[in-house]
Amino acid sequence: MHQPADQPRPSLYYRYQVFDSAPPPADPGIVPALVVGAGPIGLTTALGLAQQGVRCVVLEAERQVSEGSRAIVFTRRSMEILQQAGAAHAVQRMGLPWRHGNSYYRGQPVFRMEAPHSDDERYAPMTNLQQQYLEEFLLDAVARQPLIELRWGHQVSALHRHDEQGVELEIDTPQGPYTQAALWVVAADGARSTLRSLCGLKLEGAAYEGRFVIADIRIDLPLPTERLAFFDPGWNPGNTVLMHREPHGIWRIDYQLPPGETPEQALQPASMKARIDAQLAAIGHAGLPWQMDWSSVYSARALTLPDYVHQRIAFVGDAAHLLPIFGVRGANTGLQDAQNLAWKLGLVLRGLAGPALLPSYSAERVAAAREIIDEAGKSTRFMTPPTRGFRLLRDAVLSLSLTQAFVRPLYHWRTSRPHAYGHSALNAPDDDSALFTAGPAPGAPLPNGRLGDDAYLLDALCGEAAGHFTLLIQGDPPDAGVLACVQRWQQRGVPLPVIQLAAHGVPPALGVRRVLADADGRLQQRLGLPAAGGAYLLRPDQHVCGRWHALSADQLDRALHQALGQP
């Protein structure tokens, strides 16, 4: 059904991939997890559930991957999540990495952004790739996973039952309807979520007035892969234009519409041609031939559900929140939702979670969404001032930036970042964080670290330890009491691989899954670990549960109870 991930794909491969609609199952039964929506967020959730050993069914109303590029910029953290899902290598091979952004005011460069990067990172700060290719690569990973069944052309039409025992949905297909029951449902059905409507849930927040056209054009522009922002260009006074390079000779141009223009007017071919030609002329490439690939209109919105778990339905991605695209927050935030939910729901379905585990998904991710909305609101108000007062302030900044360097950082677009759950109910109650002078605190994601020419710390966590809690220890193997605690949890059905960092290559001791050579102690220093005896306990999404200079069996036991929602 899919080309192997290591073979090159034609640039428009997705356009020819139309799947057969699956007939209604003869005996639908009750599935443990039903994922509604086969976009990047739904597929990543399904892959995460499968890593927990949970069988799931994915329903997709359409019969192909997304039409048009849609999400195109994926952050380093998203690449790490995609590595755990089994799709990052293909994305990295086709995608375009970048780390700089340039802002222009009336044709003059006024601010250059540079995202941090070091040799400790496998992935660039940003990678550009059209969403349809990402979906194809995730489908390749799904095809390798026997616990996932994907049904194309199956659309949710009604909610028959929804209580603490499970969910029952009516599904429409070209061959007729059927009823599907599930213990849990994941709503990954996008901005116009059918499940959100059927549950009668409302998003909270603000919608902004400004509308933008997205135009993907095929053109040979001799420009680097960077984020380009043009404020108040001569052809679009008072408004903003954004440009991004995509793979296969595609450039995205986002341009703001004047007030009062409808989407139908904006998407008229003559209107789009005039504006795209004007932008190309403004950057010195007038008359360069181009072809339209895809176009759409969007409005900036900053909305979220107040709770992402509604009885037995959990919401992820755009079904849970709608975020302004400035700062590449939409899909990247959704991928963090998917990773966070999958391991927790998987443990719930396996009967290993306590009552606090699944509520922590909503608490952590709603807090992240509200933080993003606050940050994105600042960027959105700068891009599309909602009132005369905001416009006067924005125009003053633009004008001053031509001569005054101190205002130029206000152009920074506050890019998407991994969120730290510093107040999570899952964090260890008695770790040694007060003793650490470096490294991630409880709730923060573990940073990557180079261990060799093509070896990194997260390779082990996203590979052989994918989907598991992990005990990362420094120097000496754990003592007998800690190993006995690890074995007790493993016997209860909670995989807990022990990974040891050592200065030199040594064979794994009893109970140690793998030894990672940290020859120069660089990773030890980055994590703030003592030379011997220090430890980190990591969640299945690589966020830190707790850290210790000297870990005891009782501390590890309490930390695992807490992390499983069993305080």
XYZ file of C-alpha atoms in Angstrom, residues 25-563:
539
model
C -17.137 -4.610 10.030
C -19.339 -7.687 10.311
C -18.953 -7.667 14.094
C -17.683 -4.272 15.304
C -17.454 -5.468 18.908
C -15.969 -3.118 21.496
C -12.553 -1.670 20.712
C -10.299 -0.476 23.545
C -9.462 2.824 21.829
C -11.165 4.481 18.859
C -9.228 7.372 17.298
C -11.368 9.679 15.147
C -9.206 11.449 12.590
C -6.155 10.248 10.632
C -4.254 13.517 10.479
C -0.806 13.844 12.073
C -2.250 14.138 15.581
C -4.595 11.148 15.333
C -1.950 8.919 13.755
C 0.679 9.906 16.320
C -1.787 9.151 19.127
C -2.562 5.748 17.629
C 1.132 4.914 17.318
C 1.686 5.929 20.938
C -1.195 3.721 22.086
C 0.243 0.803 20.127
C 3.583 1.297 21.923
C 1.619 0.764 25.134
C 0.311 -2.527 23.739
C -3.203 -1.161 23.173
C -5.217 -2.178 20.116
C -6.933 0.763 18.456
C -9.068 1.564 15.424
C -8.551 4.820 13.497
C -11.509 6.291 11.569
C -10.969 8.796 8.759
C -13.884 10.405 6.916
C -11.784 11.093 3.818
C -10.034 8.551 1.602
C -6.677 10.308 1.250
C -4.201 12.324 3.225
C -4.735 16.063 3.646
C -5.377 18.154 0.574
C -2.864 20.990 0.525
C 0.224 21.681 2.583
C -1.551 22.985 5.740
C 0.986 22.652 8.566
C 4.489 23.032 7.164
C 6.884 23.923 10.027
C 7.803 21.311 12.622
C 9.891 22.135 15.660
C 12.757 20.162 17.132
C 10.471 18.860 19.881
C 7.975 17.669 17.265
C 10.779 15.842 15.472
C 11.655 14.076 18.727
C 8.014 13.038 19.139
C 7.985 11.844 15.517
C 11.174 9.891 16.213
C 9.334 8.010 18.937
C 6.446 7.446 16.492
C 8.823 6.077 13.827
C 8.536 8.835 11.201
C 11.304 11.346 11.949
C 13.959 9.800 9.701
C 11.762 10.116 6.628
C 10.765 13.677 7.583
C 14.399 14.643 8.108
C 15.396 13.177 4.742
C 12.785 15.152 2.791
C 12.328 18.226 4.983
C 14.217 21.525 4.861
C 15.966 22.467 8.135
C 16.352 26.089 9.234
C 16.974 28.321 12.227
C 16.845 31.960 11.092
C 14.064 34.430 10.424
C 14.221 37.882 8.855
C 11.774 40.732 9.342
C 11.484 43.651 6.921
C 9.718 46.977 7.259
C 8.966 48.851 4.047
C 11.598 46.782 2.297
C 14.346 47.388 4.884
C 15.733 44.551 7.073
C 15.056 45.396 10.723
C 15.412 42.156 12.733
C 17.110 38.781 12.302
C 16.029 35.946 14.573
C 18.330 33.016 15.314
C 16.983 29.926 17.074
C 19.493 28.242 19.430
C 21.246 25.134 18.155
C 24.158 22.993 19.316
C 25.973 19.767 18.475
C 23.922 18.041 21.170
C 20.830 18.196 18.983
C 19.994 15.668 16.280
C 17.344 17.909 14.717
C 17.350 21.486 13.513
C 15.234 24.015 15.455
C 12.716 23.981 12.571
C 12.022 21.668 9.645
C 9.762 22.604 6.739
C 7.663 19.836 5.201
C 4.135 19.832 3.804
C 1.606 18.083 6.034
C 0.552 15.574 3.399
C 4.070 14.083 3.324
C 4.184 13.842 7.108
C 0.863 11.986 7.019
C 2.265 9.554 4.436
C 5.292 8.853 6.616
C 3.091 8.287 9.652
C 0.939 5.925 7.562
C 4.085 3.970 6.742
C 4.687 3.613 10.495
C 1.049 2.582 11.037
C 1.370 -0.072 8.324
C 4.219 -1.614 10.338
C 2.097 -1.718 13.511
C -0.273 -4.738 13.771
C -2.208 -3.244 16.704
C -3.651 -0.419 14.561
C -6.563 -0.797 12.138
C -7.259 2.185 9.863
C -10.677 2.553 8.213
C -10.821 5.084 5.365
C -14.140 6.660 4.407
C -15.709 6.155 7.848
C -17.366 9.280 9.253
C -18.883 9.782 12.705
C -22.512 10.852 12.343
C -24.111 10.407 15.781
C -23.299 9.853 19.433
C -25.577 7.119 20.821
C -24.051 6.567 24.244
C -21.436 8.384 26.263
C -20.922 7.558 29.937
C -18.337 6.261 32.370
C -18.649 2.764 30.864
C -17.732 3.749 27.308
C -18.860 5.377 24.072
C -21.100 4.227 21.234
C -20.923 6.045 17.891
C -22.821 5.738 14.639
C -20.475 5.604 11.668
C -21.445 6.370 8.063
C -19.638 4.649 5.192
C -20.281 4.436 1.414
C -21.483 0.858 2.013
C -23.881 1.816 4.814
C -23.850 2.791 8.503
C -22.857 0.757 11.529
C -22.509 1.269 15.288
C -19.105 1.119 16.927
C -18.583 0.838 20.677
C -15.311 1.743 22.390
C -14.000 1.910 25.927
C -12.360 5.248 25.053
C -12.532 7.621 22.100
C -9.817 10.066 21.045
C -11.233 13.071 19.200
C -8.553 14.081 16.704
C -11.063 15.313 14.133
C -9.750 18.831 13.668
C -10.923 22.411 13.921
C -14.516 21.589 12.953
C -14.640 18.618 15.301
C -17.827 16.593 14.915
C -17.267 14.992 18.308
C -16.888 18.353 19.988
C -20.223 19.420 18.486
C -21.960 16.142 19.393
C -20.808 16.590 22.995
C -22.100 20.180 23.030
C -18.699 21.584 24.031
C -17.601 25.162 23.343
C -14.146 26.609 22.844
C -13.189 29.601 24.978
C -10.998 32.520 23.965
C -10.673 35.154 21.241
C -10.922 35.314 17.462
C -8.996 38.050 15.675
C -10.276 40.167 12.830
C -7.377 39.726 10.416
C -7.670 37.181 7.590
C -4.751 35.711 5.667
C -4.525 33.946 2.321
C -2.210 30.941 2.140
C -0.849 30.520 -1.374
C 1.535 27.667 -2.168
C 3.224 28.373 -5.487
C 5.706 26.378 -7.528
C 8.594 28.716 -8.294
C 12.391 28.697 -8.439
C 13.371 31.437 -5.984
C 17.096 31.823 -5.162
C 16.429 32.474 -1.472
C 17.506 30.532 1.636
C 15.206 28.432 3.803
C 14.295 31.042 6.395
C 11.161 32.601 7.751
C 10.613 35.908 5.952
C 8.184 38.510 7.335
C 7.337 41.732 5.488
C 5.541 44.487 7.399
C 3.700 47.265 5.593
C 4.884 46.395 2.072
C 4.069 48.971 -0.581
C 1.552 46.737 -2.347
C -0.252 45.777 0.911
C -0.056 48.895 3.146
C -0.578 48.407 6.861
C -0.604 44.611 6.525
C 1.821 41.699 6.802
C 3.220 39.104 4.359
C 5.031 35.883 5.353
C 7.096 33.561 3.147
C 8.459 30.030 3.686
C 10.318 27.622 1.402
C 8.854 24.106 1.175
C 10.342 20.963 -0.415
C 9.906 20.222 -4.124
C 10.171 23.780 -5.393
C 7.180 25.165 -3.461
C 7.062 28.522 -1.689
C 4.293 29.532 0.687
C 3.167 33.152 0.641
C 0.767 34.232 3.416
C -0.634 37.689 2.918
C -3.052 39.646 5.044
C -6.299 40.867 3.528
C -7.690 44.376 3.957
C -10.792 44.678 6.183
C -14.064 43.760 4.524
C -12.697 41.460 1.822
C -14.416 38.068 1.813
C -12.618 34.733 1.362
C -14.470 34.220 -1.917
C -13.167 37.543 -3.243
C -9.665 36.856 -1.958
C -9.419 33.462 -3.700
C -10.395 34.776 -7.139
C -7.542 33.793 -9.508
C -7.068 37.338 -10.797
C -6.862 38.753 -7.274
C -4.342 36.136 -6.155
C -2.185 36.571 -9.256
C -2.011 40.339 -8.828
C -0.968 40.063 -5.192
C 1.568 37.277 -5.662
C 3.117 39.126 -8.601
C 3.310 42.254 -6.442
C 5.090 40.388 -3.640
C 7.561 38.823 -6.048
C 8.268 42.269 -7.496
C 8.739 43.670 -3.988
C 11.539 41.157 -3.268
C 13.237 41.758 -6.607
C 11.891 38.856 -8.671
C 9.264 40.475 -10.876
C 8.205 38.404 -13.854
C 9.555 35.105 -12.504
C 7.159 32.355 -13.708
C 5.132 30.468 -11.103
C 2.221 28.024 -10.822
C -0.432 27.783 -8.127
C -0.246 24.560 -6.098
C -2.807 25.152 -3.321
C -4.546 28.033 -1.579
C -6.819 28.734 1.359
C -7.935 31.477 3.756
C -7.561 31.424 7.530
C -8.311 33.649 10.508
C -6.206 33.908 13.643
C -7.984 32.342 16.615
C -6.843 31.670 20.182
C -9.374 29.231 21.638
C -9.331 26.178 23.895
C -11.675 23.783 25.620
C -11.505 24.239 29.401
C -11.109 20.469 29.836
C -9.762 17.970 27.292
C -11.368 14.865 28.849
C -15.165 14.623 28.650
C -16.254 11.366 30.324
C -14.747 8.740 27.952
C -13.788 11.099 25.094
C -10.364 12.777 25.098
C -9.701 15.718 22.762
C -6.367 16.407 21.063
C -4.994 18.904 18.547
C -7.373 21.308 16.821
C -10.353 19.452 18.263
C -9.152 20.658 21.690
C -7.780 24.099 20.793
C -7.370 26.523 17.899
C -4.149 28.519 18.007
C -2.744 31.280 15.798
C -0.198 29.939 13.337
C 2.277 32.737 14.111
C 5.025 30.873 15.954
C 4.133 27.502 14.325
C 1.973 26.445 17.251
C -0.953 24.472 15.805
C 0.396 21.090 14.701
C 3.394 21.286 17.031
C 1.153 21.771 20.056
C -1.094 18.956 18.821
C 1.842 16.547 18.608
C 2.660 17.295 22.246
C -1.004 16.588 23.083
C -0.819 13.261 21.257
C 2.342 12.118 23.002
C 1.052 13.199 26.416
C -2.314 11.484 26.018
C -1.141 8.239 24.419
C 0.980 6.894 27.261
C -1.545 7.896 29.910
C -4.574 6.465 28.124
C -2.572 3.340 27.322
C -1.805 2.736 31.003
C -5.447 3.425 31.918
C -6.635 0.837 29.398
C -4.090 -1.668 30.715
C -5.373 -1.170 34.261
C -2.055 0.208 35.545
C -3.023 3.819 36.211
C -4.382 5.473 39.293
C -7.265 7.967 39.366
C -5.009 11.013 38.930
C -3.247 9.932 35.725
C -5.719 10.781 32.972
C -6.885 14.051 34.597
C -3.216 15.096 34.463
C -3.424 15.011 30.638
C -6.062 17.712 30.686
C -4.382 19.711 33.457
C -0.992 19.718 31.742
C -2.152 20.357 28.204
C -4.858 22.945 28.991
C -2.248 24.883 30.967
C 0.112 24.623 27.974
C -2.610 25.849 25.617
C -3.422 28.821 27.841
C 0.265 29.712 28.034
C 0.509 29.478 24.246
C -2.605 31.619 23.829
C -1.044 34.303 26.008
C 2.199 34.245 24.008
C 0.483 33.877 20.643
C -1.813 36.762 21.460
C 1.197 39.061 21.654
C 2.458 37.881 18.267
C -1.005 38.036 16.720
C -1.672 41.553 17.981
C 1.621 42.610 16.409
C 0.861 40.890 13.097
C -2.817 41.875 12.965
C -3.557 44.733 15.397
C -7.172 44.241 16.607
C -7.824 47.876 17.580
C -6.715 51.378 16.626
C -4.646 51.570 19.817
C -2.744 48.364 19.045
C -2.187 49.555 15.483
C -0.746 52.881 16.659
C 1.606 51.041 19.005
C 2.630 48.543 16.321
C 3.204 51.305 13.747
C 5.344 53.233 16.236
C 7.527 50.145 16.768
C 7.819 49.629 13.009
C 8.824 53.233 12.416
C 11.345 53.353 15.266
C 12.914 50.049 14.173
C 14.415 51.721 11.097
C 16.792 53.705 13.316
C 16.516 52.378 16.887
C 17.934 48.929 17.612
C 16.327 48.615 21.071
C 12.809 48.104 19.642
C 13.743 45.476 17.061
C 13.450 42.437 19.384
C 9.712 43.206 19.545
C 9.561 41.597 16.098
C 10.426 38.228 17.699
C 7.616 35.797 16.935
C 7.863 33.738 20.161
C 8.171 30.409 18.419
C 6.573 27.196 19.664
C 8.569 25.375 22.354
C 8.285 22.239 24.470
C 6.263 22.864 27.600
C 7.498 22.082 31.084
C 4.946 20.681 33.530
C 6.542 22.154 36.629
C 3.315 21.957 38.626
C 2.233 18.516 37.424
C 0.574 16.212 39.931
C 2.817 13.451 38.533
C 6.141 14.973 39.634
C 8.067 13.114 42.334
C 7.158 14.303 45.849
C 10.659 14.067 47.348
C 13.384 14.347 44.727
C 16.740 16.107 45.129
C 16.138 19.006 42.749
C 17.407 21.480 45.361
C 20.867 19.904 45.017
C 21.037 20.266 41.209
C 22.741 23.258 39.611
C 22.030 22.155 36.014
C 19.701 19.919 34.054
C 15.917 19.779 33.575
C 13.673 20.132 36.606
C 10.728 17.783 37.232
C 8.091 18.276 34.547
C 10.567 19.505 31.920
C 11.488 17.427 28.855
C 14.887 15.770 28.904
C 17.318 17.543 26.553
C 19.102 15.527 23.924
C 22.834 14.904 24.047
C 25.418 13.719 21.541
C 27.078 10.419 22.427
C 28.941 9.760 19.173
C 29.085 10.560 15.465
C 25.459 9.529 14.925
C 24.318 8.590 18.419
C 22.219 10.677 20.787
C 20.628 10.184 24.186
C 17.058 10.341 22.889
C 17.791 7.575 20.353
C 17.707 5.095 23.224
C 14.588 6.642 24.786
C 12.700 6.881 21.467
C 13.875 3.450 20.309
C 14.171 0.472 22.612
C 12.632 2.352 25.572
C 9.860 4.009 23.544
C 6.616 4.272 25.479
C 8.170 3.192 28.785
C 9.191 4.847 32.000
C 13.002 4.901 32.069
C 15.491 5.070 34.911
C 18.604 6.915 33.722
C 21.538 6.411 36.092
C 25.019 7.900 36.169
C 28.240 5.995 36.776
C 27.810 2.922 38.916
C 24.965 0.404 38.437
C 22.025 0.828 40.830
C 22.218 -0.864 44.204
C 20.355 -4.060 45.036
C 17.427 -2.257 46.667
C 16.782 -0.056 43.644
C 17.069 -3.044 41.288
C 14.595 -5.008 43.424
C 12.165 -2.067 43.223
C 12.574 -1.969 39.425
C 11.842 -5.692 39.206
C 8.711 -5.388 41.361
C 7.284 -2.732 39.039
C 8.173 -4.786 35.977
C 6.369 -7.777 37.475
C 3.260 -5.573 37.882
C 3.368 -4.917 34.124
C 5.132 -1.526 34.097
C 8.209 -1.763 31.844
C 11.064 0.172 33.469
C 14.320 -0.150 31.503
C 17.457 0.990 33.309
C 19.920 2.912 31.145
C 23.376 3.681 32.521
C 25.640 6.589 31.546
C 29.312 5.687 31.898
C 32.562 7.433 31.069
C 33.827 4.378 29.211
C 32.215 1.462 27.447
C 31.430 -1.188 30.051
C 29.169 -4.221 29.735
C 25.688 -3.840 31.233
C 25.464 -5.026 34.820
C 22.627 -7.179 36.076
C 19.332 -5.333 35.623
C 20.778 -2.653 33.296
C 19.210 -2.616 29.821
C 21.950 -0.601 28.118
C 25.115 1.372 28.835
C 25.615 4.665 26.987
C 29.203 5.892 26.751
C 29.564 9.527 27.825
C 33.330 9.581 27.307
C 34.038 13.228 28.125
C 31.307 13.614 30.750
C 29.575 16.222 28.613
C 26.113 14.759 29.070
C 26.687 14.234 32.795
C 27.475 17.925 33.148
C 24.520 18.967 31.022
C 22.185 16.959 33.257
C 23.859 18.196 36.446
C 24.527 14.659 37.662
C 27.207 13.752 40.212
C 30.030 11.513 39.020
C 28.338 8.414 40.419
C 24.982 7.507 41.868
C 22.804 10.222 40.359
C 19.578 9.333 38.566
C 16.654 10.680 36.547
C 13.258 8.967 36.351
C 11.656 9.749 32.982
C 8.049 9.490 31.851
C 7.199 7.715 28.580
C 7.109 11.165 26.906
C 10.679 11.887 28.150
C 9.542 14.503 30.666
C 11.278 14.279 34.039
C 9.384 12.700 36.960
C 12.181 13.324 39.440
C 15.972 13.466 39.854
C 18.290 12.473 42.652
C 21.942 12.713 43.622
C 21.497 9.429 45.484
C 18.368 7.394 44.735
C 16.874 4.967 47.251
C 14.373 2.198 46.569
C 11.722 3.981 48.660
C 12.158 7.222 46.694
C 11.866 5.384 43.386
C 8.771 3.519 44.590
C 7.048 6.724 45.713
C 7.990 8.494 42.477
C 6.486 5.733 40.333
C 3.273 5.673 42.351
C 3.028 9.436 41.888
C 3.810 9.268 38.148
